[in-house]
Short mmCIF file of C-alpha atoms in Angstrom, two decimals:
data_model
loop_
_atom_site.label_atom_id
_atom_site.label_comp_id
_atom_site.label_asym_id
_atom_site.label_seq_id
_atom_site.Cartn_x
_atom_site.Cartn_y
_atom_site.Cartn_z
CA MET A 1 0.00 0.00 0.00
CA LYS A 2 1.39 3.31 -1.01
CA PRO A 3 1.24 6.18 1.46
CA LEU A 4 -1.72 8.47 1.21
CA SER A 5 -1.59 12.04 0.01
CA LEU A 6 0.18 14.99 1.61
CA ILE A 7 -2.94 16.30 3.31
CA VAL A 8 -3.59 13.02 5.12
CA ARG A 9 0.03 12.69 6.18
CA THR A 10 0.12 16.24 7.52
CA GLY A 11 -3.02 15.59 9.49
CA CYS A 12 -1.49 12.41 10.81
CA ASN A 13 1.65 14.26 11.85
CA LEU A 14 -0.47 16.80 13.69
CA PHE A 15 -2.96 14.57 15.46
CA ALA A 16 -1.48 11.11 15.91
CA TRP A 17 0.80 12.03 18.79
CA PHE A 18 -2.03 13.68 20.68
CA MET A 19 -3.91 10.43 20.27
CA LEU A 20 -0.98 8.52 21.80
CA VAL A 21 -0.72 10.95 24.71
CA PHE A 22 -4.48 10.71 25.29
CA GLY A 23 -4.34 6.93 25.37
CA VAL A 24 -1.48 6.92 27.88
CA ASN A 25 -3.39 9.48 29.96
CA VAL A 26 -6.49 7.28 30.00
CA VAL A 27 -4.39 4.29 31.09
CA VAL A 28 -2.45 6.09 33.82
CA HIS A 29 -5.45 7.90 35.28
CA GLY A 30 -7.67 4.84 35.10
CA TYR A 31 -8.08 4.73 38.87
CA ALA A 32 -9.77 8.11 39.09
CA SER A 33 -11.32 9.04 35.78
CA PRO A 34 -13.43 7.15 33.24
CA GLY A 35 -11.39 4.67 31.32
CA GLY A 36 -8.90 2.12 32.42
CA GLY A 37 -6.55 -0.42 31.01
CA PHE A 38 -8.64 -1.82 28.20
CA GLN A 39 -9.91 1.48 26.85
CA GLY A 40 -6.54 3.23 26.92
CA GLY A 41 -4.81 0.28 25.30
CA ALA A 42 -7.39 0.32 22.53
CA ILE A 43 -6.74 4.03 21.95
CA VAL A 44 -2.98 3.37 21.71
CA ALA A 45 -3.70 0.61 19.19
CA THR A 46 -5.84 3.10 17.25
CA PHE A 47 -2.73 5.28 17.01
CA ILE A 48 -0.87 2.41 15.31
CA ALA A 49 -3.80 1.88 12.93
CA PHE A 50 -3.82 5.58 12.07
CA LEU A 51 -0.09 5.55 11.26
CA LEU A 52 -0.55 2.37 9.20
CA VAL A 53 -3.38 3.79 7.14
CA SER A 54 -1.74 7.12 6.42
CA TYR A 55 1.86 6.05 5.87
CA GLY A 56 1.43 2.66 4.25
CA GLY A 57 2.63 -0.72 5.33
CA GLU A 58 6.20 -0.78 4.14
CA LYS A 59 7.27 2.30 6.06
CA ILE A 60 5.60 1.16 9.26
CA HIS A 61 7.14 -2.28 9.00
CA SER A 62 10.53 -0.70 8.53
CA TRP A 63 9.94 1.55 11.52
CA VAL A 64 8.65 -0.90 14.09
CA ASN A 65 9.74 -4.36 15.09
CA GLU A 66 6.85 -6.73 15.65
CA LYS A 67 8.63 -8.64 18.35
CA ILE A 68 8.39 -5.53 20.53
CA TYR A 69 4.62 -5.81 20.54
CA ASP A 70 4.41 -9.56 20.72
CA LEU A 71 7.16 -10.52 23.10
CA ILE A 72 7.90 -7.46 25.17
CA LEU A 73 4.69 -5.47 25.56
CA GLU A 74 2.03 -8.13 25.70
CA GLU A 75 3.78 -10.73 27.77
CA THR A 76 5.22 -8.14 30.14
CA GLY A 77 1.73 -6.82 30.78
CA LEU A 78 0.25 -10.26 31.30
CA LEU A 79 3.04 -11.42 33.60
CA LEU A 80 2.90 -8.20 35.63
CA PHE A 81 -0.85 -8.59 36.02
CA ILE A 82 -0.69 -12.21 37.17
CA THR A 83 2.27 -11.52 39.44
CA LEU A 84 0.38 -8.70 41.13
CA ALA A 85 -2.59 -10.99 41.52
CA PHE A 86 -0.45 -13.67 43.16
CA MET A 87 1.36 -11.22 45.47
CA GLY A 88 -1.74 -10.77 47.56
CA LEU A 89 -1.98 -14.48 48.07
CA PRO A 90 -1.27 -14.61 51.87
CA THR A 91 -4.69 -13.06 52.34
CA SER A 92 -6.51 -13.95 49.16
CA PHE A 93 -6.11 -13.95 45.43
CA PHE A 94 -6.39 -10.39 44.08
CA TYR A 95 -5.97 -8.89 47.55
CA ASN A 96 -5.10 -5.22 47.45
CA PHE A 97 -2.04 -5.36 49.64
CA PHE A 98 -0.63 -1.86 49.66
CA THR A 99 -3.54 0.46 49.42
CA ILE A 100 -3.49 3.80 51.16
CA PRO A 101 -5.55 3.82 54.37
CA TRP A 102 -8.78 5.71 54.48
CA GLU A 103 -7.65 7.96 57.36
CA ALA A 104 -4.73 9.34 55.37
CA TYR A 105 -7.10 10.26 52.59
CA GLN A 106 -9.32 12.06 55.06
CA GLN A 107 -6.38 14.02 56.49
CA THR A 108 -4.76 15.10 53.27
CA GLY A 109 -7.88 15.23 51.16
CA ARG A 110 -5.98 14.01 48.16
CA LEU A 111 -6.16 10.69 46.43
CA PHE A 112 -2.81 9.14 45.61
CA PRO A 113 -2.44 6.65 42.82
CA GLN A 114 -1.66 3.80 45.14
CA GLY A 115 -2.90 0.30 45.54
CA THR A 116 -2.74 -2.55 43.10
CA THR A 117 -5.67 -1.18 41.13
CA ALA A 118 -3.64 1.54 39.43
CA ILE A 119 -0.73 -0.79 38.65
CA MET A 120 -3.05 -3.49 37.34
CA SER A 121 -4.67 -0.89 35.13
CA ILE A 122 -1.26 0.03 33.70
CA ALA A 123 -0.39 -3.66 33.22
CA VAL A 124 -3.61 -4.42 31.37
CA GLY A 125 -3.12 -1.26 29.31
CA ILE A 126 0.33 -2.43 28.21
CA GLU A 127 -1.04 -5.84 27.37
CA VAL A 128 -4.03 -4.63 25.38
CA ALA A 129 -2.00 -2.04 23.48
CA GLY A 130 0.56 -4.66 22.47
CA ALA A 131 -2.10 -7.21 21.58
CA LEU A 132 -4.31 -5.05 19.38
CA SER A 133 -1.33 -3.41 17.65
CA MET A 134 0.01 -6.89 16.98
CA VAL A 135 -3.29 -7.95 15.44
CA ILE A 136 -3.35 -5.01 13.05
CA LEU A 137 0.33 -5.21 12.12
CA SER A 138 0.38 -8.93 11.49
CA MET A 139 -2.91 -8.88 9.56
CA PHE A 140 -1.60 -6.12 7.35
CA LYS A 141 1.64 -8.00 6.83
CA GLY A 142 -0.19 -11.13 5.71
CA ILE A 143 -2.36 -9.14 3.30
CA ARG A 144 0.64 -7.32 1.91
CA LEU A 145 2.36 -10.62 1.16
CA VAL A 146 -0.68 -11.75 -0.79
CA SER A 147 -1.02 -8.54 -2.72
CA ASP A 148 2.68 -8.42 -3.59
CA ARG A 149 2.19 -11.61 -5.53
CA GLN A 150 -0.95 -10.58 -7.36
CA ILE A 151 -0.79 -6.85 -7.80
CA GLU A 152 2.47 -5.79 -9.25
CA GLU A 153 1.93 -2.13 -9.72
CA GLU A 154 -0.87 -0.67 -7.75
CA PRO A 155 -2.42 2.58 -8.87
CA GLY A 156 -1.69 5.29 -6.39
CA HIS A 157 -4.38 6.68 -4.24
CA ASP A 158 -4.41 10.22 -5.46
CA ARG A 159 -1.03 11.03 -6.82
CA MET B 1 -33.58 18.86 25.02
CA MET B 2 -32.00 15.65 26.21
CA ASP B 3 -35.01 13.67 25.07
CA VAL B 4 -34.74 15.10 21.58
CA LEU B 5 -31.03 14.18 21.44
CA HIS B 6 -31.75 10.71 22.75
CA PHE B 7 -34.49 10.15 20.19
CA ALA B 8 -32.28 11.42 17.37
CA VAL B 9 -29.46 9.07 18.40
CA LEU B 10 -31.83 6.11 18.56
CA THR B 11 -33.24 6.94 15.13
CA MET B 12 -29.73 7.17 13.71
CA LEU B 13 -28.94 3.79 15.29
CA LEU B 14 -31.86 2.20 13.45
CA ALA B 15 -30.99 3.96 10.19
CA THR B 16 -27.32 2.99 10.24
CA ALA B 17 -28.14 -0.60 11.21
CA PHE B 18 -30.59 -0.76 8.30
CA PHE B 19 -28.13 0.71 5.81
CA ALA B 20 -25.39 -1.68 6.95
CA ILE B 21 -27.55 -4.53 5.65
CA TRP B 22 -29.10 -2.70 2.73
CA PHE B 23 -25.93 -1.64 0.89
CA LYS B 24 -24.73 -4.03 -1.79
CA GLY B 25 -21.07 -3.05 -1.63
CA LEU B 26 -18.97 -4.23 1.25
CA LEU B 27 -17.11 -0.97 1.79
CA PRO B 28 -20.21 1.25 2.31
CA SER B 29 -21.55 -1.45 4.60
CA ALA B 30 -18.39 -1.35 6.73
CA ILE B 31 -18.53 2.44 6.89
CA SER B 32 -22.18 2.27 7.93
CA LEU B 33 -21.25 -0.21 10.65
CA SER B 34 -18.62 2.27 11.84
CA MET B 35 -21.32 4.95 12.02
CA PHE B 36 -23.44 2.49 14.00
CA SER B 37 -20.63 2.08 16.52
CA LEU B 38 -20.23 5.85 16.80
CA MET B 39 -23.94 6.26 17.49
CA MET B 40 -23.70 3.43 20.00
CA ALA B 41 -20.90 5.29 21.81
CA LEU B 42 -23.07 8.43 21.94
CA GLU B 43 -25.93 6.35 23.30
CA PHE B 44 -23.71 4.90 26.04
CA TYR B 45 -22.55 8.40 26.90
CA ILE B 46 -26.14 9.63 27.16
CA LEU B 47 -26.95 6.68 29.43
CA GLN B 48 -24.03 7.75 31.70
CA ALA B 49 -21.60 4.92 31.05
CA PRO B 50 -18.42 6.71 29.89
CA ASP B 51 -16.17 3.66 30.28
CA VAL B 52 -18.17 1.61 27.81
CA ALA B 53 -18.47 4.66 25.57
CA ILE B 54 -14.67 5.02 25.32
CA ALA B 55 -14.25 1.30 24.63
CA GLU B 56 -16.98 1.31 21.99
CA ALA B 57 -15.68 4.43 20.26
CA SER B 58 -12.10 3.20 20.05
CA ILE B 59 -12.70 -0.46 19.26
CA GLY B 60 -15.98 -0.42 17.37
CA ALA B 61 -15.53 2.74 15.38
CA ALA B 62 -11.81 2.63 14.68
CA LEU B 63 -10.16 -0.75 15.10
CA SER B 64 -12.88 -3.06 13.77
CA THR B 65 -13.46 -0.77 10.79
CA THR B 66 -9.74 -0.90 10.01
CA ILE B 67 -9.75 -4.69 10.22
CA TYR B 68 -12.88 -4.94 8.04
CA ILE B 69 -11.33 -2.70 5.40
CA PHE B 70 -8.09 -4.71 5.41
CA ALA B 71 -10.12 -7.90 4.97
CA ILE B 72 -12.19 -6.41 2.12
CA ARG B 73 -9.01 -5.25 0.44
CA ALA B 74 -7.44 -8.67 0.80
CA CYS B 75 -10.45 -10.46 -0.66
CA SER B 76 -11.15 -8.17 -3.60
CA LYS B 77 -9.91 -8.83 -7.09
CA PRO B 78 -6.60 -7.37 -8.13
CA ARG B 79 -7.11 -4.04 -9.76
CA LYS B 80 -6.06 -3.36 -13.30
CA ALA B 81 -3.32 -0.92 -13.92
CA GLY B 82 -4.27 2.52 -15.12
CA GLY B 83 -6.57 3.99 -12.51
CA GLY B 84 -8.29 2.77 -9.45
CA ASP B 85 -11.69 4.12 -10.31
CA LYS B 86 -12.20 2.29 -13.58
CA GLN B 87 -12.05 -1.29 -12.24
CA MET C 1 -39.54 -25.06 4.30
CA LYS C 2 -38.34 -21.49 4.07
CA LYS C 3 -41.84 -20.23 4.84
CA MET C 4 -42.03 -22.52 7.87
CA ILE C 5 -38.74 -21.15 9.22
CA PHE C 6 -39.98 -17.61 8.63
CA ILE C 7 -43.27 -18.22 10.45
CA LEU C 8 -41.52 -19.96 13.33
CA SER C 9 -38.96 -17.17 13.81
CA ALA C 10 -41.69 -14.52 13.51
CA VAL C 11 -43.71 -16.26 16.23
CA ILE C 12 -40.65 -16.54 18.50
CA ILE C 13 -39.58 -12.92 18.00
CA GLY C 14 -43.15 -11.65 18.43
CA GLY C 15 -43.55 -13.65 21.63
CA LEU C 16 -40.31 -12.34 23.03
CA THR C 17 -41.28 -8.77 22.13
CA CYS C 18 -44.66 -9.17 23.84
CA GLY C 19 -42.92 -10.65 26.87
CA LEU C 20 -40.55 -7.70 26.92
CA LEU C 21 -43.44 -5.32 27.61
CA ASP C 22 -43.95 -6.93 30.99
CA VAL C 23 -40.36 -6.55 32.11
CA PRO C 24 -40.01 -6.33 35.93
CA HIS C 25 -37.70 -3.31 35.95
CA PRO C 26 -38.70 -0.37 33.76
CA PHE C 27 -36.15 1.57 31.75
CA GLY C 28 -33.79 3.59 33.93
CA ASP C 29 -34.77 1.91 37.18
CA PRO C 30 -32.66 -1.16 37.91
CA GLY C 31 -34.33 -1.85 41.24
CA VAL C 32 -32.53 -2.73 44.44
CA VAL C 33 -29.43 -4.89 44.11
CA PRO C 34 -27.70 -5.65 47.43
CA MET C 35 -24.13 -5.99 46.07
CA ASP C 36 -24.57 -2.74 44.19
CA GLU C 37 -24.99 -0.66 47.33
CA HIS C 38 -22.04 -2.41 48.98
CA PHE C 39 -19.70 -1.70 46.07
CA LEU C 40 -20.77 1.91 45.71
CA GLY C 41 -20.33 2.58 49.41
CA GLN C 42 -17.18 0.63 50.13
CA ALA C 43 -15.03 1.08 47.01
CA LEU C 44 -13.51 4.39 48.07
CA LYS C 45 -12.76 3.16 51.60
CA ASP C 46 -11.40 -0.23 50.62
CA LEU C 47 -9.31 0.55 47.58
CA SER C 48 -8.93 4.36 47.49
CA THR C 49 -10.02 4.51 43.88
CA GLU C 50 -12.55 7.06 42.76
CA ASN C 51 -13.60 5.10 39.70
CA VAL C 52 -15.84 2.34 40.96
CA VAL C 53 -15.82 0.56 37.61
CA THR C 54 -12.03 0.19 37.72
CA SER C 55 -12.13 -1.05 41.31
CA ILE C 56 -14.71 -3.68 40.37
CA VAL C 57 -12.89 -4.76 37.22
CA PHE C 58 -9.43 -4.99 38.72
CA ASP C 59 -10.09 -5.91 42.32
CA TYR C 60 -13.49 -7.27 43.24
CA ARG C 61 -13.94 -9.23 40.04
CA GLY C 62 -10.33 -9.89 39.13
CA PHE C 63 -10.93 -13.37 37.86
CA ASP C 64 -13.00 -12.03 35.00
CA THR C 65 -10.15 -9.76 33.96
CA ILE C 66 -7.74 -12.70 34.01
CA GLY C 67 -10.13 -14.58 31.74
CA GLU C 68 -10.34 -11.60 29.41
CA ALA C 69 -6.56 -11.35 29.25
CA ALA C 70 -6.34 -15.07 28.50
CA VAL C 71 -8.88 -14.69 25.69
CA LEU C 72 -6.90 -11.82 24.22
CA PHE C 73 -3.68 -13.83 24.46
CA THR C 74 -5.28 -16.77 22.67
CA ALA C 75 -6.54 -14.43 19.95
CA ILE C 76 -3.04 -13.02 19.46
CA CYS C 77 -1.56 -16.52 19.26
CA SER C 78 -4.08 -17.55 16.60
CA VAL C 79 -3.67 -14.37 14.55
CA THR C 80 0.10 -14.66 14.63
CA ALA C 81 -0.08 -18.31 13.62
CA LEU C 82 -2.51 -17.57 10.79
CA PHE C 83 -0.74 -14.57 9.28
CA ARG C 84 2.84 -15.59 9.82
CA GLU C 85 5.39 -15.22 7.07
CA GLY C 86 5.23 -18.35 4.97
CA ARG C 87 8.10 -20.23 3.51
CA LYS C 88 8.89 -19.06 0.00
CA LYS C 89 9.11 -21.53 -2.79
CA SER C 90 12.56 -21.40 -4.24
#
C-alpha cells in the first residue's frame, strides 16, 4: 500500500501524537477518571492503525519491530498482572495489599495513585496495546504478502 | 432537550443498522457499521456509562473498521493498472 | 420449508417482544441490588479509587479480567499463527 496524500500525512503528523498521549493518559489515570486499562490500550492501538493507514505498510514495518509488541509489551503486561494478583496471596487472590488507608485520605484530602488497582490498570493497558497493535500489524503483513504476488503495480491513491 | 437528542441518536442507530444490511457493496456497509458504533458510543454516553463509551468508540468505530477494510481489500480482485476508479 | 422457518422465527420474535413489555424493571430503574450498594459505598474506603468501575474490574472481580486477558492472548496466538510469514518456494 502506497502512502496516502500529503494532506492526510500532515493531518497524521499533527494529530497522531495527541492520540498517543491521550491513550497513555487514560491508562495512567484509570483509577480516578473514566477509562482504564482496556480502553486506553485500545486508543494506543488506534494510534498504530492511524499511522498504518496514512503512511502505508512498508514504512511502518521498517519503523517498528513486531517482536516488541508480541514478546515485550504483551507478555510483560500479562506477567505483571498475574504476578500482582499472586502477590496478595497470603490473604486472598487479588488482595489489594498496599492500598493507602482511608484515614490518610481524610487528612490530606488528596487521592494518591496507590494500591494494586492503578498498577493493574497500567499492566492491562500495556497488554491490550501490544495485543491489538500486533493484530493489526500482522494482519496487514499477511495481506501485503498476498497482494505483492498478485498486484504488481498498484495505482496510487491520489497522486 | 435531552429527550430530543436521545431520540435522534436512537433513530440514527436504526438507520445505520438498516443501511449496513441494505448496501450491496462491502465498503459502504463497513462504513455504515462504523457509524453504527459511533452512534452506540453516543448512546452509552447519554446513558451515563463513559467507560463503555470510550471502549466502543475506540474499538468499534476505529479498530474493527480498520480490520474490516483490510479484509475487504485482501479479498477483492486485483485491480487493473491505469486507474483505481475504472475497475 | 423457508416459509415454515420464517413463520416460526416470527412467532418466536413476536412472543419475546410481547414478553418484553412486561419486564419487571422499567427503563432507567434497575431496582434494588444488594451488592450494588455495597460496592458503591465501600469502594472508596477499601481501595482508594474514585472510579468504581475500575475497582470492580481490577479488584473485586479480578478473575474475569484474568479470563479476558487469556482470551486476548489466545486471539493473538491464533492471529500470529494464521498470518505468519510463509516459507517461500525457491
